[in-house]
Short mmCIF file of C-alpha atoms in Angstrom, two decimals:
data_model
loop_
_atom_site.label_atom_id
_atom_site.label_comp_id
_atom_site.label_asym_id
_atom_site.label_seq_id
_atom_site.Cartn_x
_atom_site.Cartn_y
_atom_site.Cartn_z
CA MET A 11 -5.12 33.07 4.77
CA ASP A 12 -3.76 31.46 7.94
CA ARG A 13 -5.99 28.39 7.86
CA LEU A 14 -6.50 25.22 5.85
CA SER A 15 -7.79 25.77 2.33
CA LEU A 16 -9.45 23.37 -0.12
CA ASP A 17 -9.27 23.80 -3.90
CA VAL A 18 -11.37 21.48 -6.11
CA ASN A 19 -10.79 23.25 -9.43
CA GLY A 20 -8.80 20.25 -10.64
CA CYS A 21 -12.02 18.22 -10.66
CA PHE A 22 -13.76 20.76 -12.93
CA ASP A 23 -10.98 21.07 -15.49
CA ALA A 24 -12.22 19.89 -18.89
CA ALA A 25 -8.69 18.81 -19.82
CA ALA A 26 -8.69 16.53 -16.77
CA ASP A 27 -12.02 14.92 -17.66
CA GLY A 28 -13.60 17.09 -15.02
CA LEU A 29 -17.16 17.54 -13.85
CA GLY A 30 -19.65 19.77 -15.58
CA ALA A 31 -20.18 23.35 -14.45
CA ASN A 32 -23.61 22.53 -13.00
CA ALA A 33 -22.58 19.37 -11.16
CA LEU A 34 -22.52 21.02 -7.74
CA ASP A 35 -25.91 22.64 -8.24
CA ALA A 36 -27.41 19.27 -9.17
CA LEU A 37 -25.88 17.65 -6.09
CA ALA A 38 -26.93 20.44 -3.71
CA PRO A 39 -30.20 18.85 -2.48
CA ALA A 40 -28.53 15.50 -1.76
CA ALA A 41 -25.62 17.26 -0.04
CA ALA A 42 -27.98 19.28 2.14
CA ALA A 43 -29.82 16.07 3.05
CA ALA A 44 -26.53 14.36 3.97
CA PHE A 45 -25.60 17.32 6.15
CA ASP A 46 -29.02 17.40 7.83
CA GLY A 47 -28.94 13.65 8.42
CA PHE A 48 -25.57 13.87 10.14
CA GLU A 49 -26.65 16.84 12.25
CA ALA A 50 -29.82 15.03 13.35
CA ARG A 51 -27.81 12.02 14.53
CA ARG A 52 -25.40 14.38 16.24
CA ARG A 53 -28.16 16.25 18.07
CA SER A 54 -29.68 12.98 19.22
CA GLY A 55 -26.41 12.09 20.93
CA GLU A 56 -25.70 9.17 18.62
CA LEU A 57 -22.60 10.73 17.01
CA GLY A 58 -20.18 12.68 19.14
CA PHE A 59 -16.85 12.98 17.32
CA ALA A 60 -17.49 16.52 16.04
CA ASP A 61 -17.99 17.73 19.62
CA LEU A 62 -14.69 16.32 20.92
CA PRO A 63 -12.70 19.56 20.33
CA ARG A 64 -14.77 21.24 23.04
CA ASP A 65 -14.37 18.44 25.59
CA ALA A 66 -11.93 20.28 27.83
CA ALA A 67 -12.31 17.75 30.65
CA THR A 68 -10.96 14.86 28.55
CA ALA A 69 -8.12 16.98 27.18
CA ASP A 70 -7.14 18.06 30.70
CA ALA A 71 -7.34 14.51 32.04
CA SER A 72 -5.25 13.18 29.15
CA ALA A 73 -2.61 15.87 29.65
CA ALA A 74 -2.50 15.31 33.41
CA LEU A 75 -2.09 11.55 33.06
CA ALA A 76 0.61 12.03 30.43
CA ARG A 77 2.52 14.37 32.77
CA ASP A 78 2.34 11.83 35.56
CA LEU A 79 3.63 9.04 33.34
CA ALA A 80 6.39 11.22 31.91
CA ALA A 81 7.61 12.06 35.39
CA ARG A 82 8.31 8.40 36.10
CA PHE A 83 8.89 6.63 32.80
CA GLU A 84 10.85 7.09 29.61
CA ASN A 85 8.72 5.00 27.23
CA LEU A 86 5.01 4.73 26.54
CA VAL A 87 3.88 1.68 24.54
CA VAL A 88 0.44 2.21 23.01
CA LEU A 89 -1.44 -1.09 22.75
CA GLY A 90 -4.17 -0.62 20.18
CA ILE A 91 -5.02 -1.54 16.61
CA GLY A 92 -6.80 0.30 13.81
CA GLY A 93 -8.57 3.37 15.11
CA SER A 94 -7.07 2.84 18.55
CA SER A 95 -3.58 3.33 17.13
CA LEU A 96 -3.63 5.13 13.77
CA GLY A 97 -4.96 8.46 15.04
CA GLY A 98 -2.42 8.89 17.79
CA ARG A 99 0.39 7.78 15.50
CA ALA A 100 -0.71 10.27 12.82
CA ILE A 101 -0.76 13.15 15.30
CA LEU A 102 2.64 12.35 16.75
CA SER A 103 4.42 11.77 13.45
CA ALA A 104 3.02 15.04 12.11
CA LEU A 105 3.87 17.20 15.10
CA THR A 106 7.02 15.83 16.68
CA HIS A 107 10.61 15.62 15.48
CA PRO A 108 10.89 13.09 12.61
CA PHE A 109 13.24 11.02 14.76
CA HIS A 110 11.56 11.80 18.07
CA ASN A 111 12.16 8.42 19.69
CA LEU A 112 15.87 8.52 18.84
CA LEU A 113 16.54 11.85 20.54
CA PRO A 114 17.95 12.04 24.07
CA ARG A 115 15.46 13.19 26.72
CA ASP A 116 16.96 16.69 27.01
CA ARG A 117 16.30 17.30 23.29
CA ARG A 118 13.03 15.39 23.15
CA GLY A 119 11.43 17.02 26.17
CA ALA A 120 8.80 14.27 26.34
CA MET A 121 8.32 10.51 26.42
CA ARG A 122 9.25 8.13 23.66
CA VAL A 123 6.02 6.68 22.24
CA PHE A 124 5.75 3.36 20.42
CA PHE A 125 2.81 1.91 18.49
CA PRO A 126 3.30 -1.86 17.95
CA ASP A 127 -0.25 -1.93 16.48
CA ASN A 128 -0.26 -5.37 14.88
CA SER A 129 -0.24 -8.67 16.74
CA ASP A 130 2.80 -9.98 14.85
CA PRO A 131 4.76 -11.76 17.62
CA ALA A 132 8.14 -11.11 16.00
CA THR A 133 7.61 -7.34 16.08
CA PHE A 134 6.15 -7.28 19.57
CA GLU A 135 8.85 -9.44 21.12
CA ALA A 136 11.52 -7.38 19.38
CA LEU A 137 10.07 -4.18 20.84
CA LEU A 138 9.92 -5.59 24.36
CA GLY A 139 13.46 -6.89 23.95
CA THR A 140 14.63 -3.42 22.93
CA LEU A 141 12.99 -1.33 25.66
CA GLU A 142 14.07 -1.36 29.28
CA LEU A 143 10.93 -2.60 31.04
CA GLU A 144 11.71 -0.65 34.22
CA GLU A 145 11.50 2.59 32.22
CA THR A 146 8.37 1.61 30.30
CA CYS A 147 4.65 2.03 30.86
CA PHE A 148 1.81 1.08 28.55
CA ALA A 149 -1.62 2.30 27.55
CA THR A 150 -4.12 -0.36 26.54
CA ILE A 151 -6.68 1.21 24.20
CA THR A 152 -9.80 -0.63 23.13
CA LYS A 153 -13.28 0.81 23.45
CA SER A 154 -14.99 -2.58 23.46
CA GLY A 155 -12.47 -4.00 25.88
CA GLY A 156 -12.33 -7.25 23.96
CA THR A 157 -10.16 -6.57 20.91
CA ALA A 158 -8.17 -9.79 20.63
CA GLU A 159 -4.96 -8.31 19.22
CA THR A 160 -4.81 -5.54 21.82
CA MET A 161 -5.71 -7.73 24.78
CA ALA A 162 -3.11 -10.32 23.76
CA GLN A 163 -0.44 -7.63 23.98
CA HIS A 164 -1.89 -6.39 27.27
CA LEU A 165 -1.80 -9.86 28.79
CA VAL A 166 1.83 -10.36 27.78
CA LEU A 167 2.94 -7.05 29.29
CA ARG A 168 0.80 -7.56 32.38
CA GLU A 169 2.46 -10.90 33.13
CA ARG A 170 5.97 -9.55 32.59
CA CYS A 171 5.37 -6.49 34.74
CA ILE A 172 3.89 -8.51 37.60
CA ALA A 173 6.74 -11.04 37.43
CA ARG A 174 9.34 -8.28 37.66
CA PHE A 175 7.69 -5.50 39.67
CA GLY A 176 4.76 -7.11 41.48
CA GLU A 177 1.09 -6.16 41.40
CA GLU A 178 1.71 -2.56 42.42
CA GLY A 179 4.45 -2.16 39.84
CA TYR A 180 2.06 -3.40 37.18
CA ARG A 181 -0.66 -0.98 38.30
CA SER A 182 1.72 1.95 38.17
CA ARG A 183 2.78 1.06 34.61
CA CYS A 184 -0.61 0.31 33.04
CA VAL A 185 -3.32 2.79 32.06
CA LEU A 186 -6.44 2.08 30.05
CA VAL A 187 -8.57 3.95 27.52
CA THR A 188 -11.96 2.32 27.06
CA ASP A 189 -15.74 2.67 27.27
CA PRO A 190 -16.83 4.76 30.26
CA ALA A 191 -19.30 2.22 31.62
CA LYS A 192 -19.21 -1.19 29.97
CA GLY A 193 -16.97 -3.84 28.46
CA ALA A 194 -14.32 -6.19 29.79
CA LEU A 195 -11.61 -3.54 30.08
CA ARG A 196 -13.80 -1.23 32.16
CA ALA A 197 -14.48 -4.14 34.52
CA ILE A 198 -10.77 -4.92 34.64
CA ALA A 199 -9.98 -1.29 35.47
CA ASP A 200 -12.33 -1.45 38.43
CA ALA A 201 -11.16 -4.88 39.61
CA GLU A 202 -7.43 -4.15 39.35
CA GLY A 203 -7.50 -0.49 40.39
CA LEU A 204 -6.09 0.78 37.10
CA ARG A 205 -6.30 4.35 35.92
CA ALA A 206 -8.61 4.67 32.94
CA LEU A 207 -9.70 7.42 30.55
CA PRO A 208 -13.10 7.17 28.84
CA VAL A 209 -13.96 7.02 25.15
CA PRO A 210 -17.46 8.52 24.78
CA ALA A 211 -20.09 5.95 23.82
CA SER A 212 -20.99 8.16 20.84
CA VAL A 213 -17.47 8.05 19.35
CA GLY A 214 -16.38 5.11 17.22
CA GLY A 215 -12.79 3.92 16.97
CA ARG A 216 -11.83 5.39 13.61
CA PHE A 217 -13.36 8.75 14.61
CA SER A 218 -11.61 8.82 17.99
CA ALA A 219 -8.32 10.56 17.16
CA LEU A 220 -9.37 13.68 19.09
CA SER A 221 -10.57 11.72 22.12
CA ALA A 222 -8.32 10.30 24.83
CA VAL A 223 -7.41 7.59 22.27
CA GLY A 224 -5.24 10.10 20.41
CA LEU A 225 -4.81 12.80 23.03
CA LEU A 226 -3.06 10.64 25.65
CA PRO A 227 -0.19 9.49 23.39
CA ALA A 228 -0.05 12.94 21.79
CA ALA A 229 0.35 14.61 25.16
CA ALA A 230 2.94 12.03 26.23
CA GLY A 231 4.93 12.92 23.12
CA GLY A 232 4.78 16.64 23.86
CA VAL A 233 2.03 17.77 21.46
CA ASP A 234 0.16 21.00 22.25
CA LEU A 235 -3.35 19.65 22.84
CA THR A 236 -4.87 23.11 23.20
CA ALA A 237 -3.76 24.16 19.72
CA LEU A 238 -4.69 20.79 18.21
CA LEU A 239 -8.24 20.99 19.52
CA ALA A 240 -8.54 24.68 18.66
CA GLY A 241 -7.78 23.87 15.04
CA ALA A 242 -10.34 21.06 15.03
CA ALA A 243 -12.94 23.34 16.61
CA ALA A 244 -12.27 26.03 14.01
CA MET A 245 -12.80 23.53 11.17
CA GLU A 246 -15.97 22.19 12.77
CA ALA A 247 -17.30 25.76 12.98
CA ARG A 248 -16.55 26.29 9.28
CA CYS A 249 -18.58 23.18 8.46
CA ARG A 250 -21.89 24.22 10.04
CA SER A 251 -23.61 24.80 6.71
CA GLY A 252 -25.45 22.45 4.41
CA ALA A 253 -24.35 24.47 1.37
CA LEU A 254 -21.62 22.86 -0.73
CA ARG A 255 -19.88 26.15 -1.47
CA GLU A 256 -19.72 27.11 2.20
CA ASN A 257 -18.78 23.86 3.97
CA PRO A 258 -15.28 22.59 2.99
CA ALA A 259 -15.84 19.05 4.26
CA LEU A 260 -19.17 18.78 2.45
CA LEU A 261 -17.58 20.14 -0.73
CA TYR A 262 -14.74 17.61 -0.54
CA ALA A 263 -17.14 14.71 0.08
CA GLY A 264 -19.45 15.92 -2.67
CA VAL A 265 -16.75 16.28 -5.30
CA LEU A 266 -15.23 12.86 -4.58
CA HIS A 267 -18.70 11.33 -4.65
CA LEU A 268 -19.45 12.95 -8.02
CA MET A 269 -16.12 11.83 -9.47
CA ASP A 270 -16.94 8.28 -8.39
CA ARG A 271 -20.54 8.19 -9.60
CA GLN A 272 -20.25 10.25 -12.78
CA LYS A 273 -16.68 9.60 -13.90
CA GLY A 274 -15.86 6.16 -12.50
CA ARG A 275 -13.07 7.64 -10.35
CA ARG A 276 -13.45 5.15 -7.53
CA ILE A 277 -9.88 5.27 -6.20
CA HIS A 278 -9.22 8.26 -3.98
CA VAL A 279 -5.53 8.99 -3.43
CA LEU A 280 -4.32 11.17 -0.56
CA MET A 281 -0.82 12.40 -1.44
CA PRO A 282 0.81 14.76 1.06
CA TYR A 283 4.10 16.42 0.14
CA ALA A 284 5.41 16.16 3.69
CA ASP A 285 6.86 13.08 5.36
CA GLY A 286 5.15 14.09 8.60
CA LEU A 287 1.77 13.35 7.01
CA ARG A 288 2.67 9.83 5.84
CA ASP A 289 0.86 8.25 8.79
CA THR A 290 -2.09 10.58 8.27
CA GLY A 291 -2.48 8.88 4.90
CA ASP A 292 -2.70 5.49 6.63
CA TRP A 293 -5.27 6.90 9.06
CA PHE A 294 -7.32 8.24 6.13
CA VAL A 295 -7.25 4.85 4.42
CA GLN A 296 -8.96 3.22 7.39
CA LEU A 297 -11.37 6.12 7.85
CA TRP A 298 -12.55 6.16 4.22
CA ALA A 299 -12.48 2.38 3.59
CA GLU A 300 -14.12 1.12 6.76
CA SER A 301 -16.74 3.86 6.73
CA LEU A 302 -17.85 3.72 3.10
CA GLY A 303 -17.22 0.18 1.84
CA LYS A 304 -20.62 -1.22 2.71
CA ARG A 305 -22.19 -2.63 -0.46
CA PRO A 306 -20.86 -4.16 -3.69
CA GLU A 307 -21.78 -1.02 -5.59
CA VAL A 308 -20.60 1.37 -2.87
CA GLY A 309 -17.04 1.73 -1.69
CA PRO A 310 -14.51 4.19 -3.07
CA THR A 311 -11.05 2.76 -2.48
CA PRO A 312 -8.61 5.00 -0.56
CA PHE A 313 -4.93 4.92 -1.41
CA ARG A 314 -2.02 6.61 0.34
CA ALA A 315 0.94 8.08 -1.55
CA VAL A 316 3.68 10.46 -0.45
CA GLY A 317 5.34 13.11 -2.58
CA ALA A 318 7.93 13.13 -3.89
CA THR A 319 8.69 9.47 -3.01
CA ASP A 320 5.78 7.98 -4.93
CA GLN A 321 6.51 10.01 -8.04
CA HIS A 322 9.10 7.25 -8.51
CA SER A 323 6.65 4.37 -7.97
CA SER A 324 2.85 4.56 -8.06
CA MET A 325 2.78 7.83 -10.04
CA GLN A 326 3.27 5.84 -13.25
CA LEU A 327 0.00 4.07 -12.52
CA MET A 328 -1.77 7.34 -11.68
CA MET A 329 -0.49 9.04 -14.83
CA GLU A 330 -1.00 6.38 -17.49
CA GLY A 331 -3.01 3.61 -15.85
CA PRO A 332 -6.80 3.24 -15.74
CA HIS A 333 -8.88 6.42 -15.52
CA ASP A 334 -10.24 5.50 -12.10
CA LYS A 335 -8.40 7.82 -9.67
CA VAL A 336 -8.67 11.26 -8.08
CA VAL A 337 -5.49 12.53 -6.42
CA THR A 338 -5.69 14.89 -3.45
CA PHE A 339 -2.44 16.78 -2.98
CA VAL A 340 -1.65 18.12 0.49
CA ARG A 341 0.80 21.00 0.62
CA VAL A 342 2.48 22.58 3.65
CA VAL A 343 3.16 26.22 2.70
CA GLN A 344 5.82 26.93 5.32
CA PRO A 345 7.87 23.82 6.12
CA ARG A 346 9.59 23.69 9.48
CA ALA A 347 13.02 23.64 7.92
CA ASP A 348 14.75 24.11 4.59
CA VAL A 349 18.14 23.06 3.26
CA SER A 350 20.20 24.88 0.63
CA ILE A 351 21.56 22.82 -2.26
CA PRO A 352 25.26 23.52 -2.93
CA VAL A 353 26.65 22.64 -6.36
CA PRO A 354 30.48 22.56 -6.46
CA ASP A 355 32.38 23.80 -9.51
CA THR A 356 33.37 20.26 -10.43
CA TYR A 357 29.68 19.35 -10.88
CA ARG A 358 28.72 22.40 -12.98
CA PRO A 359 29.58 20.85 -16.35
CA HIS A 360 26.71 18.41 -15.75
CA GLY A 361 23.58 20.29 -16.78
CA GLU A 362 21.28 17.72 -15.19
CA ILE A 363 22.78 18.68 -11.82
CA ALA A 364 23.99 22.29 -12.21
CA TYR A 365 20.46 23.77 -12.40
CA LEU A 366 19.92 22.89 -8.73
CA ASP A 367 22.47 25.51 -7.67
CA GLY A 368 20.93 28.35 -5.68
CA HIS A 369 17.78 26.41 -4.87
CA THR A 370 16.67 24.68 -1.69
CA MET A 371 15.20 21.27 -1.00
CA GLY A 372 11.96 23.04 -0.08
CA GLU A 373 11.85 24.68 -3.50
CA LEU A 374 12.56 21.31 -5.11
CA ILE A 375 9.72 19.43 -3.43
CA GLU A 376 7.29 22.30 -4.07
CA ALA A 377 8.27 22.42 -7.73
CA GLU A 378 7.73 18.67 -7.92
CA ARG A 379 4.29 18.98 -6.35
CA ARG A 380 3.21 21.71 -8.75
CA ALA A 381 4.65 19.91 -11.75
CA THR A 382 3.07 16.58 -10.82
CA GLU A 383 -0.35 18.12 -10.32
CA ALA A 384 -0.10 19.93 -13.66
CA ALA A 385 1.10 16.78 -15.44
CA LEU A 386 -1.78 14.75 -14.05
CA ARG A 387 -4.35 17.28 -15.17
CA LYS A 388 -2.78 17.51 -18.63
CA ALA A 389 -3.01 13.71 -18.84
CA GLY A 390 -6.74 13.87 -18.10
CA ARG A 391 -6.47 13.03 -14.39
CA PRO A 392 -8.53 15.08 -11.89
CA THR A 393 -6.97 16.48 -8.73
CA VAL A 394 -7.86 18.22 -5.46
CA SER A 395 -5.55 20.43 -3.43
CA ILE A 396 -5.50 20.86 0.35
CA GLN A 397 -3.15 23.52 1.65
CA LEU A 398 -1.93 23.86 5.23
CA PRO A 399 -0.21 27.11 6.25
CA ARG A 400 2.19 25.12 8.46
CA LEU A 401 2.39 21.60 9.81
CA ASP A 402 1.60 22.60 13.38
CA ALA A 403 -0.92 21.45 15.97
CA ARG A 404 -3.66 23.84 14.87
CA ALA A 405 -3.39 22.87 11.20
CA MET A 406 -3.33 19.17 12.10
CA GLY A 407 -6.52 19.60 14.09
CA GLU A 408 -8.14 21.27 11.08
CA LEU A 409 -7.07 18.48 8.74
CA LEU A 410 -8.31 15.67 11.00
CA MET A 411 -11.70 17.28 11.46
CA LEU A 412 -12.04 18.06 7.75
CA LEU A 413 -11.49 14.43 6.80
CA GLU A 414 -13.71 13.03 9.56
CA LEU A 415 -16.63 15.29 8.64
CA ALA A 416 -16.12 14.61 4.93
CA THR A 417 -16.36 10.89 5.67
CA ALA A 418 -19.59 11.36 7.62
CA TYR A 419 -21.14 13.42 4.81
CA ALA A 420 -19.95 10.95 2.17
CA GLY A 421 -21.81 8.19 4.00
CA GLY A 422 -24.99 10.21 3.61
CA LEU A 423 -24.36 10.82 -0.07
CA TYR A 424 -23.77 7.11 -0.70
CA GLY A 425 -26.71 6.09 1.46
CA VAL A 426 -24.66 3.95 3.83
CA ASN A 427 -24.01 4.06 7.56
CA ALA A 428 -20.48 5.44 7.87
CA PHE A 429 -20.27 4.45 11.53
CA ASP A 430 -20.47 0.66 11.56
CA GLN A 431 -18.24 -2.12 10.20
CA PRO A 432 -20.19 -5.38 9.81
CA GLY A 433 -17.63 -6.84 7.41
CA VAL A 434 -14.85 -6.46 9.96
CA GLU A 435 -16.99 -8.06 12.65
CA ALA A 436 -17.51 -11.18 10.52
CA GLY A 437 -13.77 -11.80 10.34
CA LYS A 438 -13.45 -11.27 14.09
CA ARG A 439 -16.11 -13.91 14.78
CA TYR A 440 -14.29 -16.49 12.67
CA ALA A 441 -10.95 -15.78 14.35
CA GLN A 442 -12.40 -15.93 17.83
CA GLY A 443 -14.18 -19.17 16.95
CA LEU A 444 -10.89 -20.72 15.84
CA LEU A 445 -9.32 -19.71 19.16
CA GLY A 446 -12.14 -21.31 21.16
CA ARG A 447 -14.10 -18.33 22.45
CA PRO A 448 -17.32 -19.64 24.06
CA GLY A 449 -20.40 -18.82 22.02
CA TYR A 450 -18.49 -18.70 18.74
CA GLU A 451 -18.64 -22.40 17.93
CA GLN A 452 -21.00 -21.85 15.00
CA ALA A 453 -18.57 -19.39 13.40
CA ARG A 454 -15.72 -21.88 13.87
CA ASP A 455 -17.71 -24.74 12.37
CA GLU A 456 -18.81 -22.59 9.45
CA LEU A 457 -15.22 -21.61 8.70
CA LEU A 458 -13.90 -25.15 8.95
CA ALA A 459 -16.68 -26.45 6.72
CA ARG A 460 -15.51 -24.07 4.00
CA ALA A 461 -11.85 -24.92 4.39
CA HIS A 462 -11.70 -27.61 1.68
CA THR A 463 -8.91 -27.16 -0.86
CA ASP A 464 -8.09 -28.76 -4.17
CA PRO A 465 -4.61 -30.32 -3.83
CA ALA A 466 -4.02 -29.76 -7.52
CA LEU A 467 -4.08 -26.03 -6.90
CA VAL A 468 -1.47 -26.17 -4.14
CA LEU A 469 2.20 -26.24 -5.16
CA GLY A 470 4.56 -27.06 -2.34
#
């Protein structure tokens, strides 16, 4: 079948300490309620991420702006953190050449795209010292318009562009992605005459990969937005049922929820066997953690691994460590390339090498995936398998929408709001208080009052 498939048999295998045969039937009413709850919030206009694949206007505007930037600049620097960076990075690393930014323009066919993400000054200064500023533009992405890390980077680049190219040169190099009507960045766009794309009010940051947040950098890097959104739309259409055995995202959420609640499998590992999906694992970690970690007794912990690399590191923990993990394997059936493995005559006496003769690297990594999954199940470790026909734009759209919808449904099953992040906001208030933001004095004073340390516990 030429579409994403989900196989949860590894969570019902008795040898892998799997769920009982009737587990899905028992969960069915709660799953249907989670589905209905999400759909009600969607119909009310509160939640809009599942409707993004059909927002042709935003896709067209993102593509048009990317074309304009590409016609004048070589580099796009994406200023954003968390959901304002991870989605676009995941899309580009999955769908472009593995060394896209190192290719010459005639081979690349698109802009170089950089995601500094963090506010580490050493990294940011190194990036700006590496790129030729005359050939560089930047997209500042923050829905609220007040994300400290992102706006710090914006202010640095703004000053340098104005100093070198003047006000007009700055305006030509800066574009914004933010709330359509409110927030500091929207006001700045109006005051400075900057081009800006909207993030719908009903779409939160970690669910915004298929909005202009992800589409603008994807288009700048040459990704086929039409195919990406078509894949997401196809997955959304497959998930219009409240029945576990009909809705793949609901089934995935339900099985992981059951493994957590009934089997104590509270660590959920996403392990793609494709380097292109490494950043998708990081995106999933934020999506699952920030959405579901809301109470001391609620919060499955996401973990990213990559096959076969992590067979030589964290796999030992997964295989023989605590029985607290479910591993989701992601397979790409038809990789973009394959490489034959030649074994010279001088190596043939070595049996531990000679058996590779006649095989390809694609066969090797697939054999390792199958063997690792089988070994985990034999060791009493449950698994899930997601299979993509190819790692192309359509399949990537399917995968993103599957995981976003699964997260939304999981919130319903756990009884938490998957679309807020009060814990993150608390840390932001403390940081802004320390930096002197007006109105945050109480947060600053509270933090400083707690900052007492016992010198005996400090070794210098």
